[in-house]
Amino acid sequence: MTQSAMDEIALVPTANDEAAFTARTEEPAVHVVTSRTDSRKAKLAKKYQRTPLAFYQARYNKFASRSEVNTGTLSDADTARMILKKFFDLDDEQLLQDTEKHIEGLWRMKLNIPKFFDVRAAWPQCWAVHQIFNQAGCGSCWSVAATSVMSDRVCIHSNGTVQTQISALDLTSCCLSCGGCTYVFPVSLNIRGAFGSHEGCRPYTFEPSCGAPCGSSLYRKDRTPRCERQCQELYHKSYDQDLVQARKAYWLRAINGSAEYTPVVKTTLQRLINGKFTEILQRELMTYGPVLACFTLFEDFQHYMSGIYRTDENRSLQLYGHCAKLMGWGEEGGVKYWLYANTWGRDWGEHGFFRIAMDEIPEEVVAGVM
């Protein structure tokens, strides 16, 4: 795929070199300052925007959280493990077996890795791959991203014949060990609709006006919806009739804490992948579609507007763990990147999507075959 085709898909103007980036960073980053807190965040946004050798543009986000606000949530590894074991109803031994077989199969495939790849171009007939959702005032990035990945794969693996959206509300409310709205996987999940719709069995109920993203002070256990194993009145199926079941699940990356629960997973992945995490992720995306990827989020990421983001631990503070949908890769201005769909709505980033330097491999990556 050509770079022009990639830009057309992303629907965003992007700079092609560092000179263009330098020129655009002279624009003021501060739009509105309403309090001392806003003033601090505005200064941070301006600082991030002028980071030397950066290839992304920042914009002041008054809804951004501070690093001092920590919800004490589960780790990425906790979440990924719960999703795999709960949703796919697997024990650790079966999960490990599926992981080994799957990765060995990926290496056996004869594939030519292209310079650019985007699931939206690879499977344009799938409605789900083009969607951006908003987790709103609930720390459910893990659920919203996971169900988005599942929905994409249901369509992809059915050759476009099954167009559904798996219910993030069902996963958030009914997986008691996953963390609910405190953030960070039931045996099956239901089809759902976006906020405000009456489509699907259990539409998402969190109103998104609190920001993009909403402040992490809202990510509390008491906001987690009650688990109701029944569909909304206008839906044409019962809850049980609407359940979707996957065939297998597997790890692709397990770094941040996974060994605490399944010690052999981390060493097994290291043996099977042998440091070639970039290539194994590319093979997975090309063959099976998007994956759930979790990583440590820093304050400056909330102010991202466009370009290729890179974490700078010397200039930004660690905030919390975050999960998103990894869906492709590319290169711009000599910088290689991963392409993601975020869970903060289309008003954030590149119309809800973001790009991050390719050498920043996510800490936890999981997926399944539907």
Short mmCIF file of C-alpha atoms in Angstrom, two decimals:
data_model
loop_
_atom_site.label_atom_id
_atom_site.label_comp_id
_atom_site.label_asym_id
_atom_site.label_seq_id
_atom_site.Cartn_x
_atom_site.Cartn_y
_atom_site.Cartn_z
CA MET A 1 0.00 0.00 0.00
CA THR A 2 1.29 3.48 -0.84
CA GLN A 3 1.70 6.24 1.73
CA SER A 4 -0.97 8.30 -0.06
CA ALA A 5 -3.40 5.41 0.32
CA MET A 6 -2.59 5.16 4.02
CA ASP A 7 -3.20 8.90 4.50
CA GLU A 8 -6.53 8.64 2.69
CA ILE A 9 -7.64 5.84 4.99
CA ALA A 10 -6.57 7.72 8.13
CA LEU A 11 -8.37 10.88 6.94
CA VAL A 12 -5.80 13.10 8.66
CA PRO A 13 -3.13 15.47 7.33
CA THR A 14 0.34 14.45 8.55
CA ALA A 15 3.79 16.07 8.38
CA ASN A 16 6.42 14.24 6.34
CA ASP A 17 9.58 15.49 7.96
CA GLU A 18 11.04 17.06 11.09
CA ALA A 19 11.07 20.54 9.53
CA ALA A 20 7.32 20.50 9.14
CA PHE A 21 6.98 19.34 12.72
CA THR A 22 9.23 22.15 13.98
CA ALA A 23 7.17 24.74 12.11
CA ARG A 24 3.84 23.57 13.44
CA THR A 25 5.02 23.41 17.05
CA GLU A 26 5.32 27.19 17.07
CA GLU A 27 1.52 27.35 17.22
CA PRO A 28 0.14 27.91 20.73
CA ALA A 29 -0.93 24.72 22.48
CA VAL A 30 -3.12 26.40 25.10
CA HIS A 31 -6.77 27.02 24.19
CA VAL A 32 -8.56 27.56 27.50
CA VAL A 33 -7.30 27.82 31.07
CA THR A 34 -9.99 27.68 33.73
CA SER A 35 -8.11 26.77 36.90
CA ARG A 36 -4.72 26.12 38.42
CA THR A 37 -5.03 22.49 37.39
CA ASP A 38 -5.85 23.46 33.81
CA SER A 39 -2.89 25.83 33.79
CA ARG A 40 -0.57 23.01 34.80
CA LYS A 41 -1.92 20.70 32.11
CA ALA A 42 -1.70 23.44 29.49
CA LYS A 43 1.97 23.97 30.29
CA LEU A 44 2.55 20.23 30.06
CA ALA A 45 0.89 20.10 26.64
CA LYS A 46 3.09 22.93 25.37
CA LYS A 47 6.19 21.19 26.74
CA TYR A 48 5.27 17.88 25.09
CA GLN A 49 4.57 19.63 21.81
CA ARG A 50 8.07 21.10 21.77
CA THR A 51 9.94 17.95 22.74
CA PRO A 52 13.15 17.74 20.66
CA LEU A 53 13.10 15.18 17.82
CA ALA A 54 9.42 14.45 18.38
CA PHE A 55 7.28 13.54 15.39
CA TYR A 56 3.84 14.16 16.82
CA GLN A 57 1.74 17.21 17.59
CA ALA A 58 0.23 17.84 21.01
CA ARG A 59 -2.91 19.78 21.84
CA TYR A 60 -4.06 20.95 25.26
CA ASN A 61 -6.66 18.54 26.64
CA LYS A 62 -8.50 20.03 29.63
CA PHE A 63 -9.94 16.61 30.49
CA ALA A 64 -6.51 15.00 30.96
CA SER A 65 -5.71 13.26 34.25
CA ARG A 66 -2.68 13.98 36.42
CA SER A 67 -0.16 11.33 37.37
CA GLU A 68 -0.99 11.95 41.06
CA VAL A 69 -4.48 10.53 40.45
CA ASN A 70 -4.01 6.78 40.67
CA THR A 71 -6.99 4.48 40.88
CA GLY A 72 -5.06 1.49 42.17
CA THR A 73 -6.34 -0.71 39.37
CA LEU A 74 -5.40 -4.12 38.11
CA SER A 75 -2.32 -4.43 35.91
CA ASP A 76 -2.35 -5.06 32.18
CA ALA A 77 -1.26 -8.63 32.84
CA ASP A 78 -4.15 -9.16 35.28
CA THR A 79 -6.62 -7.96 32.69
CA ALA A 80 -5.22 -9.91 29.75
CA ARG A 81 -5.13 -13.14 31.74
CA MET A 82 -8.70 -12.67 33.02
CA ILE A 83 -10.01 -12.00 29.53
CA LEU A 84 -8.35 -15.07 28.09
CA LYS A 85 -9.42 -17.39 30.89
CA LYS A 86 -12.94 -16.06 31.39
CA PHE A 87 -14.02 -15.34 27.85
CA PHE A 88 -12.49 -18.43 26.32
CA ASP A 89 -13.08 -20.65 29.37
CA LEU A 90 -9.51 -21.94 29.39
CA ASP A 91 -7.17 -23.04 32.15
CA ASP A 92 -3.53 -21.98 32.11
CA GLU A 93 -2.36 -25.28 30.61
CA GLN A 94 -4.77 -25.12 27.67
CA LEU A 95 -3.98 -21.46 27.12
CA LEU A 96 -0.28 -22.26 26.93
CA GLN A 97 -0.87 -25.10 24.47
CA ASP A 98 -2.94 -22.86 22.21
CA THR A 99 -0.25 -20.18 22.41
CA GLU A 100 2.54 -22.56 21.39
CA LYS A 101 0.60 -24.09 18.47
CA HIS A 102 -0.51 -20.71 17.20
CA ILE A 103 2.92 -19.07 17.21
CA GLU A 104 4.56 -22.10 15.61
CA GLY A 105 1.92 -21.90 12.88
CA LEU A 106 2.60 -18.20 12.32
CA TRP A 107 6.30 -18.87 11.75
CA ARG A 108 5.55 -21.62 9.22
CA MET A 109 3.54 -19.27 7.01
CA LYS A 110 5.31 -17.89 3.94
CA LEU A 111 4.53 -14.20 4.14
CA ASN A 112 6.03 -11.07 2.63
CA ILE A 113 5.79 -8.30 5.23
CA PRO A 114 4.71 -5.08 3.47
CA LYS A 115 5.90 -1.59 4.40
CA PHE A 116 2.33 -0.52 5.19
CA PHE A 117 -0.61 -2.49 6.54
CA ASP A 118 -4.03 -1.39 7.80
CA VAL A 119 -6.86 -3.79 8.65
CA ARG A 120 -9.34 -1.25 7.27
CA ALA A 121 -7.80 -1.65 3.83
CA ALA A 122 -7.31 -5.41 4.17
CA TRP A 123 -10.92 -6.11 5.19
CA PRO A 124 -12.91 -3.01 4.12
CA GLN A 125 -16.16 -5.01 3.98
CA CYS A 126 -16.14 -5.39 7.77
CA TRP A 127 -18.10 -2.56 9.38
CA ALA A 128 -16.51 -3.09 12.78
CA VAL A 129 -12.91 -2.38 11.73
CA HIS A 130 -13.81 1.21 10.85
CA GLN A 131 -15.46 2.05 14.18
CA ILE A 132 -14.13 4.11 17.08
CA PHE A 133 -15.77 3.75 20.48
CA ASN A 134 -15.70 5.90 23.61
CA GLN A 135 -15.32 4.25 27.01
CA ALA A 136 -16.57 7.52 28.56
CA GLY A 137 -16.69 7.78 32.35
CA CYS A 138 -15.75 4.17 33.02
CA GLY A 139 -12.26 2.67 33.23
CA SER A 140 -13.23 0.04 30.67
CA CYS A 141 -10.56 0.50 28.02
CA TRP A 142 -9.70 -3.18 28.48
CA SER A 143 -13.30 -4.17 27.72
CA VAL A 144 -14.02 -1.69 24.92
CA ALA A 145 -10.78 -2.55 23.11
CA ALA A 146 -11.16 -6.31 23.66
CA THR A 147 -14.72 -6.44 22.34
CA SER A 148 -13.73 -4.26 19.39
CA VAL A 149 -11.01 -6.77 18.50
CA MET A 150 -13.47 -9.66 18.90
CA SER A 151 -16.05 -7.96 16.69
CA ASP A 152 -13.46 -7.36 13.97
CA ARG A 153 -12.37 -10.97 14.05
CA VAL A 154 -15.90 -12.35 13.94
CA CYS A 155 -16.34 -10.51 10.64
CA ILE A 156 -12.88 -11.28 9.28
CA HIS A 157 -13.06 -14.99 10.03
CA SER A 158 -16.54 -15.22 8.51
CA ASN A 159 -15.34 -13.54 5.30
CA GLY A 160 -17.62 -10.60 6.01
CA THR A 161 -20.81 -12.64 6.37
CA VAL A 162 -21.23 -11.95 10.11
CA GLN A 163 -21.34 -8.23 11.00
CA THR A 164 -21.78 -7.85 14.76
CA GLN A 165 -20.53 -5.75 17.66
CA ILE A 166 -19.67 -7.69 20.82
CA SER A 167 -20.99 -6.12 24.02
CA ALA A 168 -18.47 -4.13 26.05
CA LEU A 169 -21.17 -3.53 28.67
CA ASP A 170 -21.68 -7.26 29.12
CA LEU A 171 -17.96 -7.84 29.62
CA THR A 172 -17.50 -4.83 31.90
CA SER A 173 -20.42 -5.71 34.16
CA CYS A 174 -20.35 -9.52 34.18
CA CYS A 175 -16.64 -10.31 34.48
CA LEU A 176 -16.39 -9.69 38.22
CA SER A 177 -12.65 -10.42 38.42
CA CYS A 178 -11.67 -8.11 35.54
CA GLY A 179 -12.00 -4.79 37.37
CA GLY A 180 -15.21 -3.32 35.93
CA CYS A 181 -15.01 0.48 35.71
CA THR A 182 -11.87 0.57 37.84
CA TYR A 183 -10.02 -0.62 34.70
CA VAL A 184 -7.56 -2.06 34.58
CA PHE A 185 -12.21 -11.84 30.29
CA PRO A 186 -17.52 -14.04 30.89
CA VAL A 187 -17.44 -17.34 29.04
CA SER A 188 -19.30 -15.67 26.17
CA LEU A 189 -20.25 -12.10 25.31
CA ASN A 190 -23.27 -10.49 23.71
CA ILE A 191 -23.69 -8.26 20.68
CA ARG A 192 -24.07 -4.61 21.64
CA GLY A 193 -24.67 -1.12 20.24
CA ALA A 194 -22.87 2.17 20.82
CA PHE A 195 -24.02 4.65 23.49
CA GLY A 196 -27.45 6.07 22.80
CA SER A 197 -28.45 3.34 20.36
CA HIS A 198 -30.92 0.53 20.89
CA GLU A 199 -28.99 -1.85 18.68
CA GLY A 200 -27.80 -5.14 20.06
CA CYS A 201 -28.61 -7.05 23.20
CA ARG A 202 -26.88 -4.78 25.74
CA PRO A 203 -25.98 -1.29 24.41
CA TYR A 204 -23.26 0.71 26.15
CA THR A 205 -24.75 2.94 28.86
CA PHE A 206 -21.99 5.45 29.69
CA GLU A 207 -22.57 8.96 28.35
CA PRO A 208 -19.34 10.40 26.84
CA SER A 209 -19.67 14.13 27.60
CA CYS A 210 -17.16 13.97 30.48
CA GLY A 211 -14.21 14.27 28.10
CA ALA A 212 -11.86 12.56 25.70
CA PRO A 213 -10.58 10.88 27.73
CA CYS A 214 -12.71 11.32 30.84
CA GLY A 215 -10.75 11.92 34.03
CA SER A 216 -9.49 8.83 35.82
CA SER A 217 -11.25 10.01 39.01
CA LEU A 218 -14.40 8.56 37.41
CA TYR A 219 -12.85 5.11 37.08
CA ARG A 220 -14.42 3.73 40.26
CA LYS A 221 -15.83 0.37 41.25
CA ASP A 222 -19.18 1.87 42.26
CA ARG A 223 -19.73 2.98 38.65
CA THR A 224 -19.57 -0.58 37.32
CA PRO A 225 -23.01 -1.54 35.96
CA ARG A 226 -24.94 -4.46 37.41
CA CYS A 227 -24.60 -7.71 35.49
CA GLU A 228 -27.96 -8.36 33.83
CA ARG A 229 -28.10 -11.49 31.73
CA GLN A 230 -30.98 -10.32 29.60
CA CYS A 231 -31.35 -8.24 26.44
CA GLN A 232 -33.00 -4.85 26.12
CA GLU A 233 -36.70 -4.98 25.24
CA LEU A 234 -36.41 -4.01 21.57
CA TYR A 235 -33.86 -6.70 20.74
CA HIS A 236 -35.07 -9.72 18.76
CA LYS A 237 -33.08 -12.44 20.56
CA SER A 238 -32.78 -13.72 24.11
CA TYR A 239 -29.54 -13.34 26.03
CA ASP A 240 -28.61 -17.02 25.61
CA GLN A 241 -29.41 -16.99 21.89
CA ASP A 242 -27.17 -13.99 21.41
CA LEU A 243 -24.00 -15.41 22.97
CA VAL A 244 -20.85 -15.61 20.85
CA GLN A 245 -18.14 -18.19 21.59
CA ALA A 246 -14.52 -18.24 20.42
CA ARG A 247 -12.58 -21.35 19.39
CA LYS A 248 -9.17 -20.63 20.89
CA ALA A 249 -7.09 -17.92 22.56
CA TYR A 250 -3.39 -17.19 22.94
CA TRP A 251 -0.71 -14.81 24.15
CA LEU A 252 1.60 -12.97 21.76
CA ARG A 253 3.39 -10.79 24.30
CA ALA A 254 3.64 -11.13 28.08
CA ILE A 255 6.07 -8.82 29.82
CA ASN A 256 4.59 -6.68 32.60
CA GLY A 257 3.64 -9.03 35.42
CA SER A 258 2.40 -12.05 33.47
CA ALA A 259 4.99 -14.34 34.99
CA GLU A 260 3.45 -13.73 38.42
CA TYR A 261 0.46 -15.83 37.39
CA THR A 262 1.69 -18.14 34.65
CA PRO A 263 5.51 -18.29 35.00
CA VAL A 264 5.97 -20.52 31.98
CA VAL A 265 4.10 -18.17 29.60
CA LYS A 266 6.80 -15.51 29.56
CA THR A 267 9.67 -17.95 29.05
CA THR A 268 7.71 -19.90 26.43
CA LEU A 269 7.03 -16.75 24.42
CA GLN A 270 10.67 -15.73 24.63
CA ARG A 271 11.70 -19.14 23.30
CA LEU A 272 9.14 -19.20 20.49
CA ILE A 273 9.54 -15.60 19.35
CA ASN A 274 13.26 -15.16 20.09
CA GLY A 275 13.10 -11.38 20.23
CA LYS A 276 11.26 -11.00 16.91
CA PHE A 277 8.16 -9.45 18.45
CA THR A 278 7.68 -6.93 15.67
CA GLU A 279 7.55 -9.61 12.99
CA ILE A 280 5.29 -11.96 14.95
CA LEU A 281 2.80 -9.13 15.53
CA GLN A 282 2.90 -8.22 11.84
CA ARG A 283 2.27 -11.83 10.85
CA GLU A 284 -0.65 -12.02 13.26
CA LEU A 285 -2.26 -8.79 12.05
CA MET A 286 -1.93 -9.73 8.37
CA THR A 287 -3.37 -13.19 8.86
CA TYR A 288 -5.99 -12.92 11.59
CA GLY A 289 -6.74 -9.23 12.17
CA PRO A 290 -6.42 -6.78 15.10
CA VAL A 291 -5.15 -7.71 18.57
CA LEU A 292 -5.68 -6.38 22.09
CA ALA A 293 -2.54 -4.52 23.16
CA CYS A 294 -1.88 -3.05 26.61
CA PHE A 295 0.86 -0.64 27.63
CA THR A 296 1.87 1.92 30.25
CA LEU A 297 0.32 5.31 29.51
CA PHE A 298 2.12 8.59 30.29
CA GLU A 299 0.56 12.02 30.89
CA ASP A 300 1.61 13.46 27.54
CA PHE A 301 -0.27 10.77 25.61
CA GLN A 302 -3.58 12.35 26.63
CA HIS A 303 -2.59 15.52 24.72
CA TYR A 304 -1.67 13.67 21.50
CA MET A 305 -3.28 15.13 18.38
CA SER A 306 -1.46 13.70 15.36
CA GLY A 307 1.79 12.21 14.11
CA ILE A 308 3.96 9.43 15.51
CA TYR A 309 3.97 9.39 19.30
CA ARG A 310 7.02 8.34 21.29
CA THR A 311 7.17 7.98 25.06
CA ASP A 312 9.66 10.27 26.78
CA GLU A 313 9.98 9.18 30.40
CA ASN A 314 12.29 12.12 31.12
CA ARG A 315 9.64 14.69 30.18
CA SER A 316 6.40 12.97 31.15
CA LEU A 317 5.04 11.12 34.17
CA GLN A 318 3.61 7.62 34.26
CA LEU A 319 -0.18 7.63 34.58
CA TYR A 320 -1.80 4.18 34.37
CA GLY A 321 -2.09 1.03 32.28
CA HIS A 322 -4.13 1.33 29.08
CA CYS A 323 -5.42 -1.06 26.41
CA ALA A 324 -6.22 -0.30 22.76
CA LYS A 325 -6.71 -2.11 19.46
CA LEU A 326 -3.50 -2.66 17.46
CA MET A 327 -4.48 -2.77 13.79
CA GLY A 328 -1.55 -2.04 11.50
CA TRP A 329 1.79 -0.40 10.85
CA GLY A 330 3.56 1.95 8.46
CA GLU A 331 6.35 4.48 8.01
CA GLU A 332 6.44 8.27 7.73
CA GLY A 333 9.46 10.53 7.39
CA GLY A 334 11.74 7.56 7.95
CA VAL A 335 10.02 6.68 11.24
CA LYS A 336 8.25 3.31 11.48
CA TYR A 337 5.09 3.13 13.55
CA TRP A 338 2.24 0.99 14.85
CA LEU A 339 -1.34 2.01 14.08
CA TYR A 340 -3.95 1.78 16.86
CA ALA A 341 -7.63 2.49 17.40
CA ASN A 342 -8.14 4.10 20.81
CA THR A 343 -11.18 4.00 23.12
CA TRP A 344 -11.62 7.77 23.65
CA GLY A 345 -13.93 8.71 20.77
CA ARG A 346 -13.23 10.47 17.47
CA ASP A 347 -12.53 13.91 18.99
CA TRP A 348 -9.18 12.64 20.31
CA GLY A 349 -6.03 12.05 18.27
CA GLU A 350 -6.29 11.28 14.56
CA HIS A 351 -10.08 10.95 14.58
CA GLY A 352 -9.82 8.35 17.34
CA PHE A 353 -6.75 6.59 15.97
CA PHE A 354 -3.11 7.07 16.92
CA ARG A 355 0.33 6.06 15.76
CA ILE A 356 3.25 5.17 17.99
CA ALA A 357 6.92 4.45 17.22
CA MET A 358 7.37 0.81 16.19
CA ASP A 359 10.17 0.16 18.67
CA GLU A 360 7.64 0.71 21.47
CA ILE A 361 6.26 -2.83 21.60
CA PRO A 362 3.16 -3.16 23.84
CA GLU A 363 3.73 -4.99 27.11
CA GLU A 364 0.80 -7.39 26.80
CA VAL A 365 -0.77 -8.68 23.57
CA VAL A 366 -3.55 -11.26 23.42
CA ALA A 367 -5.96 -12.47 20.76
CA GLY A 368 -8.20 -15.37 19.79
CA VAL A 369 -9.72 -17.12 16.80
CA MET A 370 -13.47 -16.65 16.67
#
